[in-house]
Amino acid sequence: MTTTETGADAPFVPDTTDATDATDATGTTGTTDIVTDHDRGVHGYHKQKQEHLKRLRRIEGQIRGLQRMVDEDVYCIDILTQVSASTKALQSFALQLLEEHLRHCVADAAVKGGDEIDAKVKEATQAIARMLRT
């Protein structure tokens, strides 16, 4: 499955089929409860879960390769080269996961508004800061 097939590049459109309409004191109708995938426990990465697991297994193999290299007394620079490749693979995975989080979880909070969007933006900002420190 490719990114375009899963719709990762498409704009987020929440499922509001569970929303209820209410009429306020002025007679204006508005949505009161928006229920989205996030409310149902569906995370942003769910559409690519199998692809992510495959990618993580590949990274796990790289780490096991590092263990083997140390066990076999491979030259230091060769090990460091593999460490760099493993680190790059993890960073790439993290970036993809962050993008999915922004497209799904943060976008979901934006639809709901209020304190929830502020909390999600703060959470995403902190995650980005942690990624930049590594």
mmCIF file of C-alpha atoms in Angstrom:
data_model
loop_
_atom_site.group_PDB
_atom_site.id
_atom_site.type_symbol
_atom_site.label_atom_id
_atom_site.label_comp_id
_atom_site.label_asym_id
_atom_site.label_seq_id
_atom_site.Cartn_x
_atom_site.Cartn_y
_atom_site.Cartn_z
ATOM 1 C CA MET A 1 0.000 0.000 0.000
ATOM 2 C CA THR A 2 1.401 3.401 -0.908
ATOM 3 C CA THR A 3 0.935 6.706 0.833
ATOM 4 C CA THR A 4 -1.404 8.003 -1.831
ATOM 5 C CA GLU A 5 -3.511 4.857 -1.690
ATOM 6 C CA THR A 6 -4.061 5.315 2.041
ATOM 7 C CA GLY A 7 -4.881 8.961 1.669
ATOM 8 C CA ALA A 8 -2.061 10.259 3.876
ATOM 9 C CA ASP A 9 -1.639 13.233 1.525
ATOM 10 C CA ALA A 10 -5.362 13.958 1.450
ATOM 11 C CA PRO A 11 -6.791 16.563 3.809
ATOM 12 C CA PHE A 12 -8.275 15.218 7.019
ATOM 13 C CA VAL A 13 -12.065 15.109 7.012
ATOM 14 C CA PRO A 14 -13.546 13.938 10.298
ATOM 15 C CA ASP A 15 -16.438 11.531 10.415
ATOM 16 C CA THR A 16 -19.245 13.577 11.865
ATOM 17 C CA THR A 17 -22.024 11.076 11.265
ATOM 18 C CA ASP A 18 -22.500 10.751 15.024
ATOM 19 C CA ALA A 19 -22.887 14.506 15.493
ATOM 20 C CA THR A 20 -26.184 15.738 16.817
ATOM 21 C CA ASP A 21 -27.834 18.967 15.789
ATOM 22 C CA ALA A 22 -29.262 21.215 18.439
ATOM 23 C CA THR A 23 -31.148 24.453 18.265
ATOM 24 C CA ASP A 24 -29.940 27.196 20.570
ATOM 25 C CA ALA A 25 -32.013 30.001 22.131
ATOM 26 C CA THR A 26 -31.790 32.062 18.936
ATOM 27 C CA GLY A 27 -33.138 29.214 16.814
ATOM 28 C CA THR A 28 -29.776 28.600 15.166
ATOM 29 C CA THR A 29 -28.889 24.996 14.520
ATOM 30 C CA GLY A 30 -25.340 23.858 15.282
ATOM 31 C CA THR A 31 -23.359 20.689 15.834
ATOM 32 C CA THR A 32 -22.928 19.912 19.511
ATOM 33 C CA ASP A 33 -21.036 16.632 19.643
ATOM 34 C CA ILE A 34 -18.558 15.736 16.937
ATOM 35 C CA VAL A 35 -17.426 12.130 17.189
ATOM 36 C CA THR A 36 -14.304 11.344 15.189
ATOM 37 C CA ASP A 37 -12.080 8.309 14.626
ATOM 38 C CA HIS A 38 -9.844 9.556 17.428
ATOM 39 C CA ASP A 39 -12.776 9.312 19.853
ATOM 40 C CA ARG A 40 -13.216 5.706 18.756
ATOM 41 C CA GLY A 41 -9.593 4.882 19.625
ATOM 42 C CA VAL A 42 -8.328 4.928 16.017
ATOM 43 C CA HIS A 43 -4.851 6.420 15.773
ATOM 44 C CA GLY A 44 -3.365 8.272 12.817
ATOM 45 C CA TYR A 45 -1.111 5.381 11.840
ATOM 46 C CA HIS A 46 -3.848 2.712 11.708
ATOM 47 C CA LYS A 47 -4.145 2.745 7.906
ATOM 48 C CA GLN A 48 -0.431 1.966 7.533
ATOM 49 C CA LYS A 49 -0.005 -0.239 10.580
ATOM 50 C CA GLN A 50 1.264 -3.286 8.690
ATOM 51 C CA GLU A 51 3.698 -1.147 6.689
ATOM 52 C CA HIS A 52 4.998 0.387 9.921
ATOM 53 C CA LEU A 53 5.416 -3.006 11.567
ATOM 54 C CA LYS A 54 7.367 -4.238 8.541
ATOM 55 C CA ARG A 55 9.582 -1.170 8.713
ATOM 56 C CA LEU A 56 10.183 -1.637 12.445
ATOM 57 C CA ARG A 57 11.097 -5.298 11.909
ATOM 58 C CA ARG A 58 13.662 -4.163 9.336
ATOM 59 C CA ILE A 59 15.106 -1.689 11.865
ATOM 60 C CA GLU A 60 15.131 -4.433 14.492
ATOM 61 C CA GLY A 61 17.173 -6.524 12.063
ATOM 62 C CA GLN A 62 19.656 -3.678 11.716
ATOM 63 C CA ILE A 63 20.041 -3.517 15.503
ATOM 64 C CA ARG A 64 20.544 -7.272 15.713
ATOM 65 C CA GLY A 65 23.167 -6.861 13.001
ATOM 66 C CA LEU A 66 24.950 -4.340 15.202
ATOM 67 C CA GLN A 67 24.979 -6.836 18.069
ATOM 68 C CA ARG A 68 26.429 -9.456 15.749
ATOM 69 C CA MET A 69 29.087 -7.029 14.502
ATOM 70 C CA VAL A 70 30.219 -6.270 18.057
ATOM 71 C CA ASP A 71 30.174 -9.964 18.938
ATOM 72 C CA GLU A 72 32.355 -10.706 15.894
ATOM 73 C CA ASP A 73 34.793 -7.870 16.683
ATOM 74 C CA VAL A 74 34.094 -5.945 13.477
ATOM 75 C CA TYR A 75 36.099 -2.748 12.865
ATOM 76 C CA CYS A 76 34.746 0.248 14.855
ATOM 77 C CA ILE A 77 34.100 2.499 11.858
ATOM 78 C CA ASP A 78 32.069 -0.223 10.143
ATOM 79 C CA ILE A 79 29.904 -0.536 13.252
ATOM 80 C CA LEU A 80 29.501 3.249 13.469
ATOM 81 C CA THR A 81 28.381 3.299 9.842
ATOM 82 C CA GLN A 82 25.655 0.803 10.676
ATOM 83 C CA VAL A 83 24.695 2.762 13.799
ATOM 84 C CA SER A 84 24.241 5.813 11.587
ATOM 85 C CA ALA A 85 22.051 3.861 9.160
ATOM 86 C CA SER A 86 19.918 2.495 12.011
ATOM 87 C CA THR A 87 19.538 5.950 13.532
ATOM 88 C CA LYS A 88 18.499 7.399 10.175
ATOM 89 C CA ALA A 89 15.914 4.632 9.744
ATOM 90 C CA LEU A 90 14.413 5.352 13.186
ATOM 91 C CA GLN A 91 14.352 9.088 12.523
ATOM 92 C CA SER A 92 12.600 8.517 9.204
ATOM 93 C CA PHE A 93 10.014 6.310 10.917
ATOM 94 C CA ALA A 94 9.477 8.931 13.624
ATOM 95 C CA LEU A 95 8.970 11.659 11.031
ATOM 96 C CA GLN A 96 6.345 9.580 9.211
ATOM 97 C CA LEU A 97 4.558 8.866 12.491
ATOM 98 C CA LEU A 98 4.647 12.568 13.393
ATOM 99 C CA GLU A 99 3.141 13.499 10.032
ATOM 100 C CA GLU A 100 0.333 10.999 10.559
ATOM 101 C CA HIS A 101 -0.217 12.365 14.070
ATOM 102 C CA LEU A 102 -0.539 15.903 12.729
ATOM 103 C CA ARG A 103 -2.875 14.854 9.906
ATOM 104 C CA HIS A 104 -5.118 12.778 12.135
ATOM 105 C CA CYS A 105 -4.933 13.549 15.846
ATOM 106 C CA VAL A 106 -4.115 17.262 15.699
ATOM 107 C CA ALA A 107 -6.538 17.840 12.817
ATOM 108 C CA ASP A 108 -9.215 16.029 14.834
ATOM 109 C CA ALA A 109 -8.597 18.345 17.779
ATOM 110 C CA ALA A 110 -8.725 21.373 15.461
ATOM 111 C CA VAL A 111 -12.200 20.346 14.335
ATOM 112 C CA LYS A 112 -13.324 20.172 17.958
ATOM 113 C CA GLY A 113 -11.540 23.379 18.950
ATOM 114 C CA GLY A 114 -11.274 24.660 22.485
ATOM 115 C CA ASP A 115 -8.658 23.437 24.924
ATOM 116 C CA GLU A 116 -8.178 20.176 23.033
ATOM 117 C CA ILE A 117 -6.420 21.838 20.073
ATOM 118 C CA ASP A 118 -4.088 23.728 22.408
ATOM 119 C CA ALA A 119 -3.179 20.500 24.196
ATOM 120 C CA LYS A 120 -2.539 18.603 20.924
ATOM 121 C CA VAL A 121 -0.384 21.403 19.483
ATOM 122 C CA LYS A 122 1.639 21.552 22.707
ATOM 123 C CA GLU A 123 2.024 17.767 22.676
ATOM 124 C CA ALA A 124 3.176 17.778 19.028
ATOM 125 C CA THR A 125 5.582 20.647 19.674
ATOM 126 C CA GLN A 126 7.135 18.755 22.578
ATOM 127 C CA ALA A 127 7.492 15.635 20.404
ATOM 128 C CA ILE A 128 9.230 17.685 17.704
ATOM 129 C CA ALA A 129 11.565 19.192 20.318
ATOM 130 C CA ARG A 130 12.485 15.683 21.527
ATOM 131 C CA MET A 131 13.180 14.600 17.948
ATOM 132 C CA LEU A 132 15.422 17.612 17.350
ATOM 133 C CA ARG A 133 17.471 16.843 20.479
ATOM 134 C CA THR A 134 18.465 13.443 19.134
#
